[in-house]
Amino acid sequence: MTDTVTGAGVPALFGAKGYPAALEWIARRAESFVIPLAALIVGMALFSLFIALVGKSPILLYETMWRGGFGSWFSVQNSLSRGAPLLLAALCVALPARLGLVVIGGEGAIVLGGVAAAAIGAALSGAPSPIVILAMGVGGLAAGGTWIGAVGALRHYRAVNETISSLLMAYIAIALMNQLVEGPLRDPASLNKPSTQPLADIYRIGNIPGMEVHWGLAVGVVSCVLSWVLIEKTRWGFAARIAGGNVRAAQVQGLAVGPLIVGFTALAGGFAGLAGMLEVAAVQGSANASLAAGYGYTGILVAFLARHNPLAIIPVAILLGGIDASGGLIQRRLDLPDATVLVLQGMLFIVILFSETLYGRFKAFNPDLWQRAS
Amino acid sequence: MDATEIGLWGVPLAILGGAIRVSTPFIFVSLGEAITERSGRINLGLEGTLVFGAMTAYAVAVMTNSPWIGLLAAAFAGLCFGLFHGWICKFPKVNDIAIGIALMLFGSGLAFFFGKPFIKPKAPNLPAIPFGGWSDIPQVQAALDVNVLFLIGAVLSVILWWAFRNTRAGLIVRVVGDSSDAARAMGLNPDTVRLLATGVGGALAGIGGAYLSLYYPGSWTERISSGQGLMAVALVIFARWNPLGCFAAALLFGGAGALGPALQSVGVTQGYYLFYAAPYILTLIIMIATSSPTRSLAGAPGELSITK
C-alpha cells in the first residue's frame, strides 16, 4: 500500500499513484456487496421454486412476505423488533469469527443471560429502577460472557473444538434454565408455563419514543457500531484479525493470543447474554422456556450473511427480522406449515456459504484484469 | 419373584435397558460420521439428516405400512443429504463445518415442513427381539427387548473396524483422510472418495433417524432429536475414529441418557433437568479430557479440519 502515499498534500485516494488503489478499494467493496446480494436473490429464487413445487404461488408468497415484513409502518416496526435480538445474537458469532472461531452456541448465552437478569430483578426488588435495570444488564453480560468465554478458554488452553463445545454448552444451558425455572426460581403462581417471578413494571424496559419497538434495538445497533470500531479501529481488533489469519504468526509477533481469544469470546457471549436480558426485561417480563426461541441459531445465519462485519449485521438482521415477522402471515395466507421460514433460512444459508467460492473469480471485481481486458 | 421386589436393582437395569434403547441412533450416526471423518471431512449436518431421516421413515412407513420400506427411504434420503454436502464442499473456500450447520438448519426445516401431516397417524414399528423372555420380571423383559437395528449396528461396527484395516476400500478412505497429496500421488481423487464417504455417512445417519421415529421414542415429533447427531460428532472424536470405540461410546452415551428417567422411576426427582443434560455434560467432559493443546489427537485423520 506504499504506493498510495503521494506527496504535496494530494489526497492519497485521488493521487496519480493512488488511482489504482482507490479502484481496487471500490472493486473489493463492490464484490463484497454484490456477491452476498446475488446469493440472497438466488436463494430467494430457489425458495420460490420450492414453493411452486409444493403447489403454492411464489408471487403470492413474496407479496405476502413484503407486506408482512416491510409493507407498512406497523410491519416495519414488527421487523425491527424481531431484528433487535438478532443484532446481538449475530455479534456472538461474528466477533469470534474474526479470530477464526466458529461459535454456534449463542442460544446458551441468551438463555443464561435472561435467567441471570430475571434472578437479579427479583433479588433487587424494591431498589430504584435505573440501578436494577443496570444490574440486570451487567448480569446478562456477565452470564453470557462467562459461558462463551469458557468456550474460548477451552479452545485456546485445551484445544477443545469450539463449534461442538459451544453447542453442547447450549444444551446444558437450556437444561440449567429448566432446572432453575422449575425449581428454585419458580414463581408458584405460574402454573402451565413455569416462569420466574414477573418483573415489577418499573423494571421493565419500554419502547423507543414514537415507535412500537423496545430499546433493545438501540442497544443492538450501538453494540454493532462499537464492535465495528473495536475490530477495525483499535489495536485489539487488529491483533485479533492477525490471530484469526494465522495463530502462529500472531504468537511469533508476541501477541497474547490466549487473553485475546478469551476476551473476544467473552465479549461475544456478553452481547448474547444482553439479548437474553432484553428479552426478559422488554418482552417476556420473566425468564421462561420462551427464551430458547432460536435467536441464537438465526444469529449464525445473520453473521455469515454479513460476512462477520458488525456494521453489515445491522441491515441483515433487520432483513431477517422481516422474514421472521412475515412468517405468521405466510402461514395463514398460503396455508403453509410454520417451518416454512426455517426452510427459507436453510436455503439462504447454503447459497450464501456456497457463494464464498465465487470471491475473486469475476473479472468485474478485479481492476487488474479489467485493465488488461480493455 | 414379585416385580416390585427388585427395588433399587431397577436402577442399573433401567440404565442397561436405556443404554441399549437410546444408543442405537448414536451407533449409526457415529459410524457414519467415522467413515466421513476418516476421509478427512466433517459433516455437522448429520443432525439435520437424522431428523429428516426420522420424518421420512415415519411418513413412508405410514403410507406403505412397512417399517422396512420406511427405513430404506430414510437411508436414501440420508444418502442424498450426504452427497449434497460432499458435492458442495468440494468447491474451493467452502467451509465444511459451516455448510454442516446450514444443512442442519435446512434438514430440520424440511423435516418439519413435510412432517407436519404425520404427527397424528401411527406408523408400524420396527421389530424387537425379546431376549428377556426367560424372566418373569417385567423390568428385565423390558430392558432386554432388543431392537434388530441395535444388533445390526453392533455387527456393522465390527465389519467396519475390520474393513478399515483389511480392505482396499478401507485403505483408500484412510489415505485420503490422512493426506490429499499422498492420495493424488496414488492416483486417487480425494474429492470423489470424500463425496462417497459423506454419502455413506449420511445414509447411516438416516437409518439412525428411522430408529428414532419407528422404534424409540417411536413417533414423529419436531423434538425427536435433541442433538444426537451433534453428540455423535464428539463421540467419534472420543472413540478415536475407531468403529468399535464408536459402539462402546454410544452405549455409554445411551446409559447417560437413561440415568435421569431411571432415577425418576425409583422416586429420585431432584435435579431431573440436570440429569437430562447428563449426556451433554459427559460429552463435554470427555472432549476436555481427551483434547490437548500440544499434540494432535492420536489416530486423527491428517486432513480433518476440526482437530487442527
XYZ file of C-alpha atoms in Angstrom:
682
model
C 0.000 0.000 0.000
C 3.050 2.295 -0.014
C 2.220 3.485 -3.497
C -0.881 5.233 -2.207
C 1.295 7.693 -0.320
C 1.605 10.732 -2.537
C 3.442 13.908 -1.696
C 2.456 17.570 -1.728
C -0.719 17.091 0.245
C -2.622 15.468 -2.592
C -5.320 13.232 -1.114
C -3.956 9.721 -1.381
C -7.124 8.321 -2.865
C -7.056 10.648 -5.872
C -3.320 10.985 -6.344
C -1.747 9.790 -9.555
C -0.410 6.605 -7.959
C -3.412 6.313 -5.686
C -5.843 5.806 -8.509
C -5.380 2.023 -8.884
C -5.557 1.629 -5.123
C -8.822 3.544 -4.992
C -10.117 1.465 -7.847
C -9.172 -1.708 -6.042
C -10.857 -0.465 -2.878
C -14.051 0.218 -4.819
C -13.850 -3.105 -6.626
C -13.399 -5.042 -3.389
C -16.275 -3.219 -1.711
C -18.469 -3.811 -4.750
C -17.554 -7.501 -4.721
C -18.416 -7.933 -1.041
C -21.713 -6.175 -1.628
C -22.787 -7.711 -4.940
C -21.950 -11.356 -4.185
C -23.996 -11.662 -0.956
C -26.837 -9.740 -2.601
C -26.765 -12.037 -5.614
C -26.648 -15.050 -3.284
C -29.671 -13.679 -1.447
C -31.569 -13.312 -4.716
C -30.576 -16.792 -5.906
C -31.641 -18.222 -2.534
C -34.996 -16.474 -2.825
C -35.392 -17.784 -6.381
C -34.639 -21.349 -5.275
C -37.143 -20.959 -2.481
C -39.845 -19.792 -4.889
C -39.105 -22.899 -6.931
C -39.618 -24.974 -3.795
C -42.891 -23.170 -3.062
C -44.058 -23.743 -6.625
C -43.176 -27.442 -6.294
C -45.399 -27.823 -3.232
C -48.185 -26.207 -5.233
C -48.328 -22.649 -3.911
C -47.872 -19.358 -5.681
C -44.390 -17.852 -5.315
C -45.758 -14.447 -6.332
C -48.323 -14.535 -3.563
C -45.545 -15.692 -1.211
C -43.254 -12.752 -1.915
C -46.136 -10.293 -1.922
C -47.185 -11.614 1.493
C -43.621 -11.578 2.718
C -43.194 -7.953 1.694
C -46.484 -6.953 3.291
C -45.709 -8.822 6.492
C -42.135 -7.591 6.722
C -41.904 -4.085 5.299
C -45.198 -3.138 3.645
C -46.468 -0.769 6.330
C -45.132 1.200 9.303
C -46.707 -1.407 11.550
C -44.883 -4.277 9.843
C -41.610 -2.327 9.704
C -41.791 -1.867 13.473
C -42.532 -5.555 13.845
C -39.462 -6.395 11.746
C -37.310 -4.033 13.784
C -38.497 -5.689 17.000
C -37.641 -9.129 15.649
C -34.312 -7.892 14.337
C -33.243 -6.388 17.678
C -32.186 -9.657 19.411
C -30.681 -10.890 16.131
C -28.215 -7.978 16.147
C -26.761 -9.139 19.452
C -27.039 -12.845 18.648
C -25.148 -12.276 15.391
C -22.340 -10.443 17.202
C -21.890 -13.601 19.269
C -20.912 -15.377 16.025
C -19.191 -12.514 14.200
C -16.665 -11.476 16.863
C -15.148 -14.946 17.422
C -15.219 -15.450 13.654
C -12.676 -12.649 13.294
C -10.352 -14.893 15.303
C -11.174 -17.833 13.077
C -13.540 -19.480 15.566
C -16.936 -20.896 14.627
C -19.088 -20.422 17.735
C -22.648 -21.630 17.184
C -23.954 -21.970 20.730
C -25.089 -18.376 21.284
C -28.503 -19.693 22.284
C -27.000 -20.895 25.572
C -25.653 -17.434 26.413
C -29.018 -15.847 25.553
C -30.856 -18.244 27.849
C -28.481 -17.814 30.769
C -28.347 -14.030 30.312
C -32.123 -13.978 30.584
C -32.164 -16.185 33.687
C -29.468 -14.085 35.379
C -31.396 -10.893 34.610
C -34.633 -12.325 35.974
C -32.927 -13.555 39.140
C -31.281 -10.162 39.714
C -34.551 -8.342 39.032
C -36.304 -10.473 41.654
C -33.466 -10.217 44.194
C -33.148 -6.435 43.996
C -36.893 -5.887 44.083
C -37.563 -2.552 45.781
C -34.376 -0.790 44.666
C -34.539 2.229 42.310
C -35.240 1.163 38.764
C -32.113 2.567 36.988
C -29.911 0.588 39.381
C -31.908 -2.600 38.928
C -32.002 -2.315 35.136
C -28.269 -1.622 35.058
C -27.616 -4.577 37.354
C -29.762 -6.806 35.161
C -27.811 -5.680 32.100
C -24.496 -6.357 33.802
C -25.808 -9.720 34.995
C -26.857 -10.683 31.470
C -23.490 -9.609 30.087
C -21.597 -11.479 32.785
C -23.602 -14.699 32.473
C -23.364 -14.836 28.675
C -19.749 -13.703 28.737
C -18.714 -16.389 31.193
C -20.467 -19.064 29.152
C -18.952 -18.261 25.751
C -15.690 -17.036 27.295
C -15.327 -20.543 28.717
C -15.736 -21.892 25.188
C -12.892 -19.619 24.061
C -10.706 -20.632 27.010
C -11.320 -24.325 26.339
C -10.424 -23.732 22.730
C -7.175 -21.987 23.410
C -5.885 -23.755 26.502
C -7.254 -27.263 25.913
C -7.735 -27.289 22.104
C -11.368 -28.310 22.511
C -13.233 -27.630 19.281
C -15.308 -24.511 19.874
C -18.113 -25.403 17.474
C -19.045 -28.596 19.277
C -18.332 -27.367 22.803
C -20.434 -24.224 22.346
C -23.337 -26.288 21.062
C -23.101 -28.834 23.873
C -22.995 -25.938 26.319
C -26.137 -24.502 24.727
C -27.971 -27.738 25.536
C -26.538 -27.689 29.052
C -27.599 -24.041 29.470
C -31.164 -24.844 28.444
C -31.266 -27.744 30.924
C -29.868 -25.430 33.600
C -32.563 -22.869 32.823
C -35.286 -25.522 33.030
C -33.914 -26.700 36.355
C -33.819 -23.176 37.786
C -37.176 -22.115 36.375
C -38.883 -25.316 37.520
C -37.087 -25.313 40.854
C -35.508 -22.578 42.986
C -36.515 -19.595 40.829
C -40.058 -20.703 40.057
C -42.918 -18.359 40.685
C -45.575 -20.546 42.355
C -48.258 -18.561 40.517
C -47.005 -19.735 37.111
C -48.894 -22.935 36.574
C -48.882 -24.187 32.998
C -45.832 -22.292 31.874
C -43.198 -22.351 34.615
C -41.611 -18.907 34.887
C -39.557 -16.861 37.291
C -41.172 -14.086 39.346
C -42.541 -11.457 36.948
C -40.525 -8.228 36.950
C -42.212 -5.208 38.500
C -43.399 -2.763 35.856
C -40.831 -0.130 36.833
C -38.034 -2.594 35.999
C -39.370 -3.275 32.520
C -37.702 -1.652 29.531
C -40.104 0.390 27.438
C -40.306 1.447 23.831
C -38.224 3.980 21.959
C -40.364 7.165 21.893
C -42.567 7.365 18.812
C -42.146 3.685 17.988
C -43.580 0.343 18.984
C -40.030 -1.006 19.228
C -38.289 -1.508 22.559
C -34.912 -0.018 23.464
C -33.203 -3.301 22.678
C -32.969 -2.162 19.067
C -30.897 0.864 20.079
C -28.720 -1.296 22.344
C -28.175 -3.716 19.471
C -27.282 -1.009 16.948
C -24.869 0.671 19.372
C -23.274 -2.708 20.163
C -22.754 -3.373 16.459
C -21.165 0.049 15.904
C -18.907 -0.371 18.949
C -17.900 -3.838 17.771
C -17.042 -2.434 14.382
C -14.877 0.245 15.981
C -13.240 -2.407 18.167
C -12.379 -4.635 15.229
C -11.447 -2.039 12.628
C -10.025 0.843 14.627
C -8.302 -0.480 17.739
C -5.102 -2.422 18.217
C -7.019 -5.269 19.882
C -9.124 -5.657 16.789
C -6.011 -5.532 14.652
C -4.357 -8.185 16.819
C -7.499 -10.319 16.632
C -7.506 -10.146 12.845
C -3.855 -11.218 12.754
C -4.527 -14.105 15.143
C -7.556 -15.053 13.046
C -5.382 -15.159 9.951
C -2.574 -17.184 11.460
C -2.229 -18.064 15.141
C 1.451 -18.985 14.888
C 2.315 -15.712 13.179
C 0.470 -13.836 15.910
C 2.369 -15.713 18.608
C 5.682 -15.036 16.877
C 4.749 -11.349 16.862
C 4.419 -11.598 20.638
C 0.647 -11.147 20.749
C -1.077 -12.570 23.800
C -3.353 -14.852 21.815
C -4.909 -16.542 24.857
C -6.287 -13.401 26.526
C -7.312 -12.134 23.085
C -9.376 -15.241 22.365
C -10.915 -15.361 25.829
C -11.638 -11.625 25.732
C -13.294 -11.682 22.322
C -15.374 -14.782 23.024
C -16.407 -13.390 26.413
C -17.467 -10.101 24.823
C -19.352 -12.018 22.133
C -21.143 -14.122 24.733
C -21.808 -10.975 26.738
C -23.704 -9.495 23.803
C -25.794 -12.650 23.528
C -26.421 -12.563 27.285
C -27.543 -8.962 26.886
C -30.007 -10.141 24.235
C -31.424 -12.553 26.817
C -31.652 -9.795 29.413
C -33.533 -7.570 26.950
C -35.853 -10.411 26.069
C -36.707 -10.725 29.768
C -36.810 -7.013 30.623
C -38.559 -5.763 27.488
C -40.587 -8.639 26.039
C -41.327 -11.555 28.377
C -41.233 -9.899 31.794
C -39.836 -13.091 33.299
C -37.484 -15.926 32.400
C -39.155 -18.993 30.923
C -38.763 -21.564 28.173
C -39.587 -18.925 25.522
C -36.018 -17.646 25.960
C -34.827 -20.530 23.813
C -36.708 -19.211 20.794
C -33.941 -19.879 18.281
C -32.497 -16.355 18.024
C -29.073 -17.859 18.639
C -29.394 -20.027 15.549
C -30.820 -17.316 13.282
C -27.940 -15.147 14.525
C -25.490 -17.596 12.913
C -27.164 -17.003 9.564
C -27.156 -13.225 10.058
C -23.436 -13.216 10.901
C -22.475 -15.313 7.899
C -24.685 -13.254 5.578
C -22.997 -10.095 6.883
C -19.603 -11.770 6.342
C -18.887 -11.165 10.047
C -18.839 -7.398 9.564
C -20.619 -5.793 12.555
C -21.927 -2.856 10.512
C -23.356 -5.131 7.839
C -25.111 -7.069 10.604
C -27.493 -4.128 11.134
C -29.310 -4.253 7.756
C -29.072 -8.053 7.548
C -30.596 -8.564 11.000
C -33.486 -6.272 10.125
C -33.996 -8.093 6.829
C -34.032 -11.469 8.596
C -36.260 -9.961 11.279
C -38.641 -9.014 8.484
C -38.633 -12.551 7.087
C -39.303 -13.813 10.606
C -42.073 -11.275 11.152
C -43.834 -12.228 7.927
C -43.750 -15.922 8.879
C -47.112 -15.860 10.606
C -48.845 -14.102 7.714
C -47.311 -16.560 5.224
C -48.655 -19.476 7.230
C -52.160 -18.070 7.312
C -52.468 -16.733 3.781
C -50.747 -19.570 1.939
C -51.722 -22.288 4.375
C -48.120 -23.442 4.851
C -46.524 -25.056 7.936
C -44.659 -22.810 10.381
C -41.357 -24.418 9.372
C -41.550 -22.621 6.006
C -39.344 -19.806 7.282
C -36.830 -22.375 8.542
C -36.622 -23.922 5.075
C -36.042 -20.478 3.562
C -33.347 -19.708 6.126
C -31.614 -23.033 5.479
C -31.654 -22.446 1.713
C -30.319 -18.903 2.051
C -27.591 -20.125 4.371
C -26.413 -22.821 1.972
C -26.395 -20.490 -1.044
C -24.521 -17.818 0.905
C -21.851 -20.226 2.095
C -21.575 -21.578 -1.419
C -21.048 -18.041 -2.726
C -17.773 -17.881 -0.750
C -16.245 -19.843 -3.580
C -17.055 -17.034 -6.026
C -14.849 -14.357 -4.447
C -12.001 -13.378 -6.709
C -13.424 -15.255 -9.652
C -15.127 -12.440 -11.514
C -13.343 -10.109 -13.867
C -15.793 -7.350 -12.992
C -14.347 -7.097 -9.477
C -10.683 -7.237 -10.393
C -9.312 -3.925 -11.664
C -6.127 -5.592 -12.912
C -7.955 -7.998 -15.149
C -10.255 -5.171 -16.046
C -7.454 -3.055 -17.405
C -5.851 -5.953 -19.176
C -9.143 -6.882 -20.783
C -9.798 -3.391 -22.105
C -40.183 -63.202 42.496
C -42.530 -60.269 42.518
C -41.773 -57.446 40.132
C -41.805 -54.756 42.796
C -39.274 -56.653 44.926
C -36.304 -55.790 42.769
C -36.353 -52.294 44.270
C -33.104 -50.415 43.696
C -31.875 -53.104 41.319
C -34.292 -51.468 38.940
C -31.892 -48.545 38.502
C -28.918 -50.352 36.907
C -31.390 -52.492 34.992
C -33.174 -49.428 33.651
C -29.826 -47.870 32.748
C -28.791 -51.029 30.898
C -32.105 -51.197 29.079
C -31.957 -47.484 28.386
C -28.397 -47.790 27.100
C -29.475 -50.436 24.615
C -32.549 -48.472 23.554
C -31.043 -44.983 23.404
C -27.670 -45.924 21.937
C -28.838 -47.244 18.564
C -29.144 -43.872 16.765
C -25.761 -42.913 18.260
C -24.238 -46.097 16.839
C -25.447 -45.403 13.323
C -24.722 -41.675 13.237
C -21.284 -42.113 14.771
C -20.337 -44.969 12.423
C -21.453 -42.786 9.516
C -19.529 -39.821 10.857
C -16.484 -42.036 11.443
C -16.451 -43.014 7.772
C -16.836 -39.369 6.700
C -14.186 -38.080 9.096
C -11.761 -40.852 8.222
C -11.920 -39.498 4.670
C -10.850 -36.093 6.002
C -14.130 -34.245 6.033
C -16.515 -33.397 8.819
C -20.293 -33.336 8.445
C -22.069 -31.448 11.223
C -25.218 -31.626 9.115
C -25.863 -35.188 10.291
C -28.122 -33.711 12.972
C -30.398 -32.425 10.201
C -30.040 -35.710 8.330
C -31.092 -37.604 11.448
C -34.228 -35.501 11.860
C -35.076 -35.696 8.167
C -34.456 -39.454 8.203
C -36.799 -39.830 11.166
C -39.541 -37.922 9.328
C -39.029 -39.782 6.034
C -39.034 -43.173 7.707
C -42.197 -42.372 9.624
C -44.048 -40.874 6.660
C -43.129 -43.726 4.311
C -43.953 -46.340 6.957
C -47.380 -44.749 7.473
C -48.053 -44.710 3.739
C -46.730 -48.176 2.873
C -47.477 -49.787 6.232
C -43.990 -51.302 6.210
C -41.297 -50.094 8.619
C -38.597 -51.642 6.427
C -39.549 -49.577 3.383
C -39.545 -46.560 5.691
C -36.048 -47.493 6.827
C -34.825 -47.765 3.241
C -36.410 -44.427 2.367
C -34.646 -42.802 5.327
C -31.316 -44.290 4.255
C -31.880 -42.981 0.734
C -32.815 -39.505 1.984
C -29.699 -39.522 4.172
C -27.612 -40.571 1.178
C -28.944 -37.579 -0.793
C -28.137 -35.171 2.063
C -24.660 -36.647 2.411
C -23.962 -36.470 -1.326
C -25.175 -32.871 -1.367
C -22.840 -31.995 1.489
C -20.000 -33.806 -0.251
C -20.660 -32.078 -3.560
C -20.890 -28.569 -2.177
C -17.759 -28.955 -0.029
C -15.549 -29.804 -2.947
C -15.652 -26.200 -4.162
C -12.716 -24.094 -3.014
C -13.175 -21.788 0.004
C -16.373 -23.549 1.083
C -16.103 -24.357 4.787
C -17.315 -27.888 5.593
C -18.165 -27.020 9.221
C -20.310 -24.032 8.235
C -22.048 -25.990 5.465
C -22.819 -28.623 8.065
C -24.506 -26.026 10.289
C -26.512 -24.781 7.293
C -27.587 -28.309 6.373
C -28.568 -28.916 9.985
C -30.992 -25.986 9.775
C -32.148 -26.944 6.302
C -32.680 -30.643 7.103
C -34.677 -29.849 10.247
C -36.664 -27.207 8.360
C -37.561 -29.608 5.549
C -38.420 -32.342 8.038
C -40.774 -30.070 9.988
C -42.248 -28.735 6.742
C -43.106 -32.109 5.236
C -43.612 -33.876 8.550
C -46.497 -31.699 9.720
C -49.265 -34.032 8.438
C -47.594 -37.076 10.004
C -47.665 -36.005 13.632
C -51.042 -37.685 14.179
C -51.064 -41.054 12.343
C -49.462 -44.163 13.833
C -46.711 -45.942 11.923
C -45.879 -49.636 12.290
C -42.798 -50.152 14.483
C -39.558 -51.901 13.694
C -39.471 -55.351 15.293
C -37.632 -56.136 18.521
C -36.382 -59.484 19.805
C -37.460 -60.314 23.391
C -34.182 -61.592 24.863
C -35.716 -61.193 28.301
C -38.398 -63.822 27.670
C -36.827 -66.243 30.172
C -37.557 -63.893 33.058
C -40.851 -63.264 34.848
C -39.839 -59.761 35.870
C -41.319 -57.109 33.594
C -38.351 -54.766 34.124
C -35.922 -57.418 32.927
C -38.133 -58.184 29.968
C -38.364 -54.506 29.101
C -34.617 -53.979 29.440
C -33.761 -56.943 27.201
C -36.258 -56.188 24.470
C -33.582 -55.531 21.871
C -34.385 -53.965 18.537
C -32.907 -55.613 15.456
C -31.251 -52.338 14.432
C -29.148 -52.435 17.597
C -27.875 -55.853 16.596
C -27.270 -54.718 13.026
C -25.377 -51.703 14.389
C -23.217 -53.947 16.575
C -22.361 -56.212 13.642
C -21.753 -53.214 11.396
C -19.225 -51.721 13.802
C -17.223 -54.951 13.793
C -17.384 -55.143 9.998
C -16.275 -51.518 9.620
C -13.470 -51.993 12.123
C -12.263 -54.957 10.126
C -12.777 -53.236 6.771
C -10.766 -50.148 7.694
C -7.792 -52.391 8.488
C -8.025 -55.087 5.904
C -9.732 -53.956 2.735
C -8.654 -51.842 -0.173
C -11.659 -49.537 0.248
C -10.701 -49.001 3.887
C -7.137 -48.182 2.899
C -8.315 -45.703 0.250
C -10.511 -43.863 2.747
C -7.678 -43.714 5.279
C -5.108 -42.462 2.758
C -7.430 -39.737 1.504
C -8.147 -38.706 5.074
C -4.514 -38.542 6.045
C -3.137 -36.672 3.093
C -4.776 -35.408 -0.072
C -1.364 -35.165 -1.698
C -0.447 -38.772 -0.951
C -3.830 -39.847 -2.293
C -3.306 -37.919 -5.508
C 0.139 -39.480 -5.858
C -1.552 -42.885 -5.646
C -3.849 -41.848 -8.482
C -6.890 -41.410 -6.256
C -9.290 -38.487 -6.498
C -9.795 -37.211 -2.924
C -12.969 -35.310 -3.846
C -14.677 -38.432 -5.173
C -13.664 -40.544 -2.181
C -14.896 -37.868 0.234
C -18.110 -37.483 -1.731
C -18.830 -41.195 -1.392
C -17.745 -41.323 2.253
C -20.023 -38.389 3.094
C -22.863 -40.032 1.186
C -22.489 -43.310 3.095
C -22.244 -41.351 6.364
C -25.491 -39.579 5.531
C -27.248 -42.851 4.718
C -26.249 -44.321 8.095
C -27.463 -41.172 9.856
C -30.778 -41.552 8.024
C -31.074 -45.093 9.437
C -30.367 -43.711 12.911
C -33.253 -41.292 12.381
C -35.531 -44.118 11.259
C -34.858 -45.893 14.546
C -35.935 -42.787 16.468
C -39.305 -42.455 14.801
C -40.026 -46.141 14.197
C -38.891 -47.635 17.486
C -37.781 -45.379 20.291
C -39.423 -42.996 21.194
C -41.416 -44.389 18.276
C -43.370 -41.452 16.929
C -42.645 -38.421 14.809
C -42.498 -35.106 16.637
C -40.482 -31.987 15.997
C -38.463 -32.579 19.154
C -37.473 -36.106 18.220
C -33.738 -35.437 18.142
C -32.107 -33.392 20.834
C -28.663 -33.068 19.403
C -27.879 -36.793 18.960
C -26.408 -36.021 15.552
C -24.028 -33.480 17.018
C -23.127 -35.508 20.043
C -22.201 -38.274 17.628
C -19.556 -35.976 16.151
C -17.988 -35.528 19.577
C -18.415 -39.246 20.197
C -16.373 -40.083 17.105
C -13.524 -37.933 18.396
C -13.764 -39.659 21.789
C -13.761 -43.037 20.035
C -10.620 -42.028 18.130
C -12.276 -42.726 14.786
C -12.418 -46.427 15.662
C -15.761 -48.134 14.832
C -15.528 -50.472 17.831
C -14.891 -47.446 20.039
C -17.942 -45.777 18.487
C -20.081 -48.722 19.553
C -18.781 -48.649 23.114
C -19.083 -44.874 23.363
C -22.642 -44.992 22.005
C -23.582 -47.442 24.786
C -22.010 -45.121 27.343
C -23.979 -42.158 25.983
C -27.175 -44.157 25.899
C -26.622 -45.106 29.533
C -26.022 -41.469 30.485
C -29.223 -40.515 28.716
C -31.151 -43.165 30.638
C -29.826 -42.005 34.009
C -32.485 -39.330 34.607
C -35.559 -41.439 33.740
C -34.112 -44.434 35.669
C -33.644 -42.389 38.841
C -37.047 -40.819 38.393
C -38.660 -44.263 38.239
C -37.429 -45.036 41.762
C -38.539 -41.680 43.089
C -35.432 -39.517 42.742
C -36.860 -36.413 41.096
C -34.378 -33.800 42.371
C -32.382 -32.245 39.574
C -34.363 -34.023 36.887
C -33.424 -31.493 34.220
C -29.764 -31.653 35.126
C -29.794 -35.423 34.746
C -31.412 -34.818 31.400
C -28.286 -32.850 30.468
C -26.007 -35.737 31.550
C -25.089 -36.893 28.014
C -24.096 -33.354 27.010
C -22.077 -32.847 30.172
C -20.436 -36.237 29.697
C -19.575 -35.367 26.089
C -18.069 -32.052 27.127
C -16.012 -33.614 29.916
C -14.748 -36.292 27.574
C -13.793 -33.698 24.968
C -11.922 -31.639 27.544
C -10.162 -34.713 28.894
C -9.115 -36.075 25.507
C -8.093 -32.845 23.761
C -4.643 -31.431 24.143
C -3.165 -28.122 23.041
C 0.295 -29.550 22.486
C -0.310 -32.591 20.305
C -2.907 -33.582 17.786
C -5.124 -36.455 18.792
C -3.835 -39.966 18.302
C -5.495 -41.537 15.310
C -6.805 -38.247 13.933
C -7.008 -38.111 10.151
C -4.472 -35.524 8.989
C -6.849 -33.653 6.703
C -9.587 -33.208 9.298
C -10.283 -29.528 9.916
C -11.810 -29.976 13.363
C -8.680 -31.231 15.108
C -6.315 -28.659 13.639
